[in-house]
Tab-separated table of C-alpha atoms in Angstrom:
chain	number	residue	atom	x	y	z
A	1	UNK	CA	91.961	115.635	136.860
A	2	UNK	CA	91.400	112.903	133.761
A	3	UNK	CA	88.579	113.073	131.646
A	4	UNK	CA	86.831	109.261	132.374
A	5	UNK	CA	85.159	107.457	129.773
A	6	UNK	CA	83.062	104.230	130.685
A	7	UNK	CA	81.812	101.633	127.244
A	8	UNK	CA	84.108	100.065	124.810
A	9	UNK	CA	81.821	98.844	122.832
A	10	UNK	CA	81.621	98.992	119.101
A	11	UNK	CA	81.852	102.663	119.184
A	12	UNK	CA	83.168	103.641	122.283
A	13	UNK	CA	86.312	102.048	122.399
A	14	UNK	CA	87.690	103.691	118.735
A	15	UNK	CA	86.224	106.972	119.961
A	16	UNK	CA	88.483	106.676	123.491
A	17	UNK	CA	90.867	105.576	121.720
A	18	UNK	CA	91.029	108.698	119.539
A	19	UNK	CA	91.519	110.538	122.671
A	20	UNK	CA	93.599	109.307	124.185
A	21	UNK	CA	95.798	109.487	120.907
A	22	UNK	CA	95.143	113.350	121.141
A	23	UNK	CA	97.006	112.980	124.457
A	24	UNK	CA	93.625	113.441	126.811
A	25	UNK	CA	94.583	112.704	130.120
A	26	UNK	CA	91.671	109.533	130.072
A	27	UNK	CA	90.912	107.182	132.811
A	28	UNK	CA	88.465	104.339	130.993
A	29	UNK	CA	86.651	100.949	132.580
A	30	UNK	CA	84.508	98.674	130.798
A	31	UNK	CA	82.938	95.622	132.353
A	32	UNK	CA	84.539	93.571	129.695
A	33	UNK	CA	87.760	94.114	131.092
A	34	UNK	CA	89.587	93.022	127.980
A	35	UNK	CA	87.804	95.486	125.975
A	36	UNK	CA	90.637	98.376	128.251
A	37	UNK	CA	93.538	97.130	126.992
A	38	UNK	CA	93.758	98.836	123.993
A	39	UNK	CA	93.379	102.081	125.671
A	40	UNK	CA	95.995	100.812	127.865
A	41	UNK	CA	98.020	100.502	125.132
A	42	UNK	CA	97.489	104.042	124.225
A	43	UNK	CA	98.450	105.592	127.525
A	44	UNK	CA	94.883	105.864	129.125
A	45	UNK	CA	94.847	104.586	132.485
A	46	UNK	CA	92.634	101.765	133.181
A	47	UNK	CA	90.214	102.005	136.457
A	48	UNK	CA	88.919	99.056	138.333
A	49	UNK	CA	85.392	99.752	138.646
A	50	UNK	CA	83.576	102.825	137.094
A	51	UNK	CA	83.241	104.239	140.773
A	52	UNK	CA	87.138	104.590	140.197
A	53	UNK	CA	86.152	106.417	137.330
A	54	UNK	CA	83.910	109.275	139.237
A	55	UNK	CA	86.878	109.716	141.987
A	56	UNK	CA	89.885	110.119	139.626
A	57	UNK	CA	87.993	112.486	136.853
A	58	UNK	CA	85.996	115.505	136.647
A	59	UNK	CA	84.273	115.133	133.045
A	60	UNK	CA	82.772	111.585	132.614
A	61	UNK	CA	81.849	110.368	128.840
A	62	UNK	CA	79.139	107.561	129.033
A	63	UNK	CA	78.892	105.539	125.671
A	64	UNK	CA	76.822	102.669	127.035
A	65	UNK	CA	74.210	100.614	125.633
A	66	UNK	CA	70.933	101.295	126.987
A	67	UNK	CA	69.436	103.139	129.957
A	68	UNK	CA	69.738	100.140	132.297
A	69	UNK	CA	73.798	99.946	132.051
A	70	UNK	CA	73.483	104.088	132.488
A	71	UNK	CA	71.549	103.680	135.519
A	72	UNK	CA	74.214	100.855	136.602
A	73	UNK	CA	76.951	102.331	135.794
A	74	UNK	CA	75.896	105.430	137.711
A	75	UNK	CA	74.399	103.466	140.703
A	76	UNK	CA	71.296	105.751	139.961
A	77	UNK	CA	68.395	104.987	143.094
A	78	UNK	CA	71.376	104.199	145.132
A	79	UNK	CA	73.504	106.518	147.684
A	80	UNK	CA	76.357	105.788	145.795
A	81	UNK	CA	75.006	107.832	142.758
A	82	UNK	CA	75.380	111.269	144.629
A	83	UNK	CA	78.764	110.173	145.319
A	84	UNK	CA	79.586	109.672	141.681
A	85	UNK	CA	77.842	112.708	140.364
A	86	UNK	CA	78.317	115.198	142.771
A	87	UNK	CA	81.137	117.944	141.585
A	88	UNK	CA	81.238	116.130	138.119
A	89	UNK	CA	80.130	116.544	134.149
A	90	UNK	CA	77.991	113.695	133.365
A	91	UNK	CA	77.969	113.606	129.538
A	92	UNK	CA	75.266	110.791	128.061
A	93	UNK	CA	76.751	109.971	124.724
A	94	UNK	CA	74.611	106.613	124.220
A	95	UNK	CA	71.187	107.072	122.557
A	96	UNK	CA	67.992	106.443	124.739
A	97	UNK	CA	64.547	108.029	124.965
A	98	UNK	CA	64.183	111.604	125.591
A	99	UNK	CA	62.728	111.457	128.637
A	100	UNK	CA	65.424	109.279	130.252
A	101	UNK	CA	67.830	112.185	129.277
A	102	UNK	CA	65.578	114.813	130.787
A	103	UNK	CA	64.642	113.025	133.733
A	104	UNK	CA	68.515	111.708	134.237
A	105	UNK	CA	69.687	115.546	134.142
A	106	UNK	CA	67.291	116.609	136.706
A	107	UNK	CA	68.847	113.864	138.920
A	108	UNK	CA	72.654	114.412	138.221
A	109	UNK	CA	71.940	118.682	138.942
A	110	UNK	CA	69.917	117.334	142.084
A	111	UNK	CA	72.896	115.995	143.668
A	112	UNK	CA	75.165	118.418	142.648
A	113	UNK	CA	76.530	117.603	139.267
A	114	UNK	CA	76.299	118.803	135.510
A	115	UNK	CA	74.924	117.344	133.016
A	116	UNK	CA	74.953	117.192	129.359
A	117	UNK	CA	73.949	115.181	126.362
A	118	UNK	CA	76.231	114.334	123.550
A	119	UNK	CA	74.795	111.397	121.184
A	120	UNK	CA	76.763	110.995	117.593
A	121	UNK	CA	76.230	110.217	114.249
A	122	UNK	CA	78.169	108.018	112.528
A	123	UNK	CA	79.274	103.868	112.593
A	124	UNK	CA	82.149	102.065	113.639
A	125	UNK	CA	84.838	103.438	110.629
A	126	UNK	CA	83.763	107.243	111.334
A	127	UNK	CA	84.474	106.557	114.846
A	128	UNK	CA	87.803	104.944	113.948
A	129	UNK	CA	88.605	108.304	112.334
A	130	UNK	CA	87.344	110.570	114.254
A	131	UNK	CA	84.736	111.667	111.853
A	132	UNK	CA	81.801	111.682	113.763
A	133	UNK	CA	79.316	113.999	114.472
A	134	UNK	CA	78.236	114.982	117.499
A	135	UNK	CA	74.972	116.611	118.724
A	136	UNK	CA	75.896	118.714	122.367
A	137	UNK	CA	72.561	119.682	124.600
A	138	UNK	CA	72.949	121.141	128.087
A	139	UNK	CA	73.102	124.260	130.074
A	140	UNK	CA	75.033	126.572	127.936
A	141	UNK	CA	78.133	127.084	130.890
A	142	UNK	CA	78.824	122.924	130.255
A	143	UNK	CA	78.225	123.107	126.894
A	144	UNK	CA	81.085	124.879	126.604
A	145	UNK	CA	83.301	122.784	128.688
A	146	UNK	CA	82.544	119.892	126.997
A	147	UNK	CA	82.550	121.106	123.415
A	148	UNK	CA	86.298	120.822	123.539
A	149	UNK	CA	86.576	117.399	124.598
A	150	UNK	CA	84.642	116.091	121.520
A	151	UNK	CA	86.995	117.630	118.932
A	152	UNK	CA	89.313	114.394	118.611
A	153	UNK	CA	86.375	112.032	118.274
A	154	UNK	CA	83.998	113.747	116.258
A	155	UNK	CA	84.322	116.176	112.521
A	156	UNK	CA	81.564	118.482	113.886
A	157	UNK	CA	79.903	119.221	117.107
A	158	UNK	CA	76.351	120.801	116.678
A	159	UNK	CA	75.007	122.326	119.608
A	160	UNK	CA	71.358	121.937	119.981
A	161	UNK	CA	69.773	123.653	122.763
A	162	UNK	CA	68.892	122.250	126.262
A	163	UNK	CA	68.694	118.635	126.933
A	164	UNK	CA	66.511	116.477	125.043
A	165	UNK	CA	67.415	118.411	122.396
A	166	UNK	CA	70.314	116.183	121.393
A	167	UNK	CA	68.515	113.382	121.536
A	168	UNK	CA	65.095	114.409	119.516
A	169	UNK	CA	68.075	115.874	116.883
A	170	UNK	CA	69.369	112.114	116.642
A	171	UNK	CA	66.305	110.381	116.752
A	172	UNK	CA	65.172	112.814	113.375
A	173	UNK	CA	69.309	112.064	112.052
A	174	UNK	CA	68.196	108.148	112.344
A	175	UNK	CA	64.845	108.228	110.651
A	176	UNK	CA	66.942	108.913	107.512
A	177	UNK	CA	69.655	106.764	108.104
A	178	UNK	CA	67.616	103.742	108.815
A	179	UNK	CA	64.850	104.207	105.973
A	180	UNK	CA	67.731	105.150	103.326
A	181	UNK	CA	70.012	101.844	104.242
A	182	UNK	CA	66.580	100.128	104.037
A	183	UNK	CA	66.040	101.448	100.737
A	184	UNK	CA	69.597	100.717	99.315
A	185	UNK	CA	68.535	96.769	100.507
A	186	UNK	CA	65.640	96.485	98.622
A	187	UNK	CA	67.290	97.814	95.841
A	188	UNK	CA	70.274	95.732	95.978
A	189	UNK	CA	67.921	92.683	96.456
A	190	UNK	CA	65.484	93.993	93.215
A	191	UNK	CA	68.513	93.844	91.889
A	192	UNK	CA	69.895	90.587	92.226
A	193	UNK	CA	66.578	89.050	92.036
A	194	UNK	CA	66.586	90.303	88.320
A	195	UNK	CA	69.840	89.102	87.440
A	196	UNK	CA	71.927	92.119	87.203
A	197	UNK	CA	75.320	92.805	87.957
A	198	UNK	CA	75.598	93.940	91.391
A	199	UNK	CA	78.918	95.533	90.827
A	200	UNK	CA	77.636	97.413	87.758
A	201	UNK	CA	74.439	98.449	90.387
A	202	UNK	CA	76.699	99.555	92.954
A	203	UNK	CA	78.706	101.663	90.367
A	204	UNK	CA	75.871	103.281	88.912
A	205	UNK	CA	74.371	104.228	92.577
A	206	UNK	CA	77.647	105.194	93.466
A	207	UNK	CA	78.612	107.409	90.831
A	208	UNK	CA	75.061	109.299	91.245
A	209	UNK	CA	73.421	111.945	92.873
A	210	UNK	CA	71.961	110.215	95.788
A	211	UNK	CA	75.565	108.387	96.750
A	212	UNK	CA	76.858	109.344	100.364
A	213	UNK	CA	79.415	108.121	102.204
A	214	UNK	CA	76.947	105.718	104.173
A	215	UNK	CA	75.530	104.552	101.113
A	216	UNK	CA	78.726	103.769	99.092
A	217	UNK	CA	79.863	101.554	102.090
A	218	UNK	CA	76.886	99.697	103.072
A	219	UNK	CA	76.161	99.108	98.894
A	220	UNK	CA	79.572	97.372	98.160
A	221	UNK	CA	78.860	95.571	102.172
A	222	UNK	CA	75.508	94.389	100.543
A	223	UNK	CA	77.012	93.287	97.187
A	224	UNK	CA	79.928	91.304	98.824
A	225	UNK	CA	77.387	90.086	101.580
A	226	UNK	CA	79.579	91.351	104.281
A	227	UNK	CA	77.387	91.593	107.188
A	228	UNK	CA	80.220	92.302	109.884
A	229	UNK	CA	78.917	94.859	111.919
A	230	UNK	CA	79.601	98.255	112.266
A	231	UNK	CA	76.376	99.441	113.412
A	232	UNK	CA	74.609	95.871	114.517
A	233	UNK	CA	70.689	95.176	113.536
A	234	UNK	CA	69.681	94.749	117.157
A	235	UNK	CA	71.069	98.420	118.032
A	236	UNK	CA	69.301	99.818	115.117
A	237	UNK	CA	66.212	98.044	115.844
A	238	UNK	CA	66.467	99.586	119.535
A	239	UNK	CA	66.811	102.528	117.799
A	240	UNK	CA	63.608	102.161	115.570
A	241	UNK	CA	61.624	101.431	118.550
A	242	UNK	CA	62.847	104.860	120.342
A	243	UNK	CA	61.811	106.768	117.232
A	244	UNK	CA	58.838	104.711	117.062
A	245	UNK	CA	57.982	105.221	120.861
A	246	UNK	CA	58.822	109.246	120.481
A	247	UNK	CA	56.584	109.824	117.097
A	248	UNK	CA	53.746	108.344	118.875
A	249	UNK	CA	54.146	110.626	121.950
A	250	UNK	CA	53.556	113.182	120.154
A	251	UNK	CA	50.764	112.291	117.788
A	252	UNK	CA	53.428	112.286	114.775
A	253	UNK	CA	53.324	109.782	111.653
A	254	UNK	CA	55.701	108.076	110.549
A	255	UNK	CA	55.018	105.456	107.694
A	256	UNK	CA	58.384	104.784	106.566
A	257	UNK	CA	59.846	104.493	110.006
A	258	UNK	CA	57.127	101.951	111.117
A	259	UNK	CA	57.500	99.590	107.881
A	260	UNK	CA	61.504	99.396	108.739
A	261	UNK	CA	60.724	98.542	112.315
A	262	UNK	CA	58.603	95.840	110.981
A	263	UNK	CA	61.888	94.927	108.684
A	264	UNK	CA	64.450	94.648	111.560
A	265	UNK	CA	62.645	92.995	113.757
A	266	UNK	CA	62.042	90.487	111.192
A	267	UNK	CA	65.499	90.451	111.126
A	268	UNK	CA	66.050	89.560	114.235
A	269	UNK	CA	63.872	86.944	114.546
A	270	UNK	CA	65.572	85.395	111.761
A	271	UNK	CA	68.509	84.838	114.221
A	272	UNK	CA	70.546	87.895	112.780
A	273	UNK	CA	70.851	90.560	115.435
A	274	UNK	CA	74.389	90.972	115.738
A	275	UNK	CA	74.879	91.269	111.911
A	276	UNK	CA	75.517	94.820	110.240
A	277	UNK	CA	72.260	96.885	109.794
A	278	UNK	CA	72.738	95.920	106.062
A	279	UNK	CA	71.426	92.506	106.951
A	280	UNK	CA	67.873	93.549	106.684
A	281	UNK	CA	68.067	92.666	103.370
A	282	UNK	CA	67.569	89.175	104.540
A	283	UNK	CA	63.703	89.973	105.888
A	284	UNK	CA	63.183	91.454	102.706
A	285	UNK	CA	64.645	88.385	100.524
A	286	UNK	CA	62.576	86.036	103.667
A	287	UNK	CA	59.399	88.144	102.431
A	288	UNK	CA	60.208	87.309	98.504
A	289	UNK	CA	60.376	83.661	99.175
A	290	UNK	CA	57.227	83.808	101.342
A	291	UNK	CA	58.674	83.160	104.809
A	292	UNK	CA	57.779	86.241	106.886
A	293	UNK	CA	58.775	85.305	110.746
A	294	UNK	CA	55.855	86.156	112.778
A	295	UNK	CA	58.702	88.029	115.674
């Protein structure tokens, strides 16, 4: 049978997209229909409905937005959800809570499925590539049946125990990624706001010890105040407040975290949520010229 994949988004569609290239046998829906095409294109079939989906393939990749579409997309609460899941591998490549994971495997294995987590580090030009990295949790048997099916989307597949465990391993992965493009902003903006020569700033920080591949891209994106998207503020604040929400859970600090979330929500409110996560830099130049949004 195919291997389904439902969300074209941002991410999901290059990541389809790279297997289908790899000659996966894929069957693909997105509600924005135009979104398939592409994939079309590339020889994947293209289903009517996800429901199509479920009956024409027995491993289903999820890379949706949020819990809700999930839920949706699986007609979770509904009759229809045993008949999507049942004799299936659900595999929840989206980032959400923890808990939704846990409590979303308990339901797929109730009504007769499998079940495993898969969320992946990395933007929209790692995805393009197929240099992303993914982070595998599940019951070791569909582990290993799924581990395979990453390969042409993702550089390296780390497996990390039973479900959450993919998830908490992201949520830790992000804490770094959002404080450290954060961190480049301010300094780009401390920067700029002194008069130097950006490009001379971005060589220097490039040419160091700290560069990585996420900073050298979102430093030049910052200098050239390109804020097209490749991972968008209003994901990344979603993302902040799952961290935020799981570090309080469990009693944990986390200073750093909670002075970003301030920062992208700022951004937000300043009417910038589907700019690249670079774009905080504009709460943090609002904050220099005194005008701090109150959202």
């Amino acid at each position: 049978m195919d291997v389904g994949f439902v969300g074209l988004g941002i991410m999901g569609q290059p990541m389809a997209l790279n297997l289908a290239r790899a000659g996966t046998p894929l069957v693909v829906w997105n509600r924005t229909a135009a979104r398939s095409e592409p994939l079309r294109a590339a020889g994947a079939r293209v289903a009517g409905s996800a429901a199509e989906v479920f009956r024409r393939a027995r491993v289903v990749l999820l890379m949706l937005a949020d819990e809700s579409a999930a839920d949706a997309v699986l007609e979770r609460g509904t009759p229809g959800f045993a008949r999507n899941v049942a004799g299936r591998v659900v595999v929840h490549m989206g980032t959400t809570s923890p808990g939704y994971s846990a409590g979303l495997e308990a339901d797929v294995l109730a009504a007769g499925g499998r079940y495993a987590e898969a969320p992946i580090s990395g933007s929209r030009v790692p995805a393009e590539q197929g240099r992303l990295v993914a982070m595998l949790a599940g019951r070791p048997e569909t582990v290993e049946e799924v581990r395979p099916l990453l390969a042409p989307m993702c550089a390296k597949t780390v497996v990390c125990g039973p479900a959450p465990g993919a998830l908490l391993t992201k949520l830790a992965v992000n804490i770094f990624l959002i404080t450290t493009v954060t961190g480049l902003a301010e300094s780009l903006h401390f920067g700029e706001r002194h008069g130097l020569d950006l490009g001379m700033l971005v060589d220097v920080l490039n040419s160091g010890q700290m560069a990585s591949d996420v900073s050298r891209v979102k430093a030049v994106k910052l200098a050239g105040r390109d804020f097209t998207a490749q991972a968008a503020i209003a994901d990344v604040l979603k993302n902040n407040r799952l961290i935020a929400e799981a570090a309080r859970e469990a009693g944990i600090a986390s200073p750093l975290l909670d002075v970003c979330h301030a920062l992208f929500g700022e951004t937000v409110a300043l009417g910038h949520a589907g700019l690249d996560m670079a774009a905080v830099v504009h709460a943090i130049e609002a904050r220099t010229h005194g005008e701090r949004t109150s959202g």
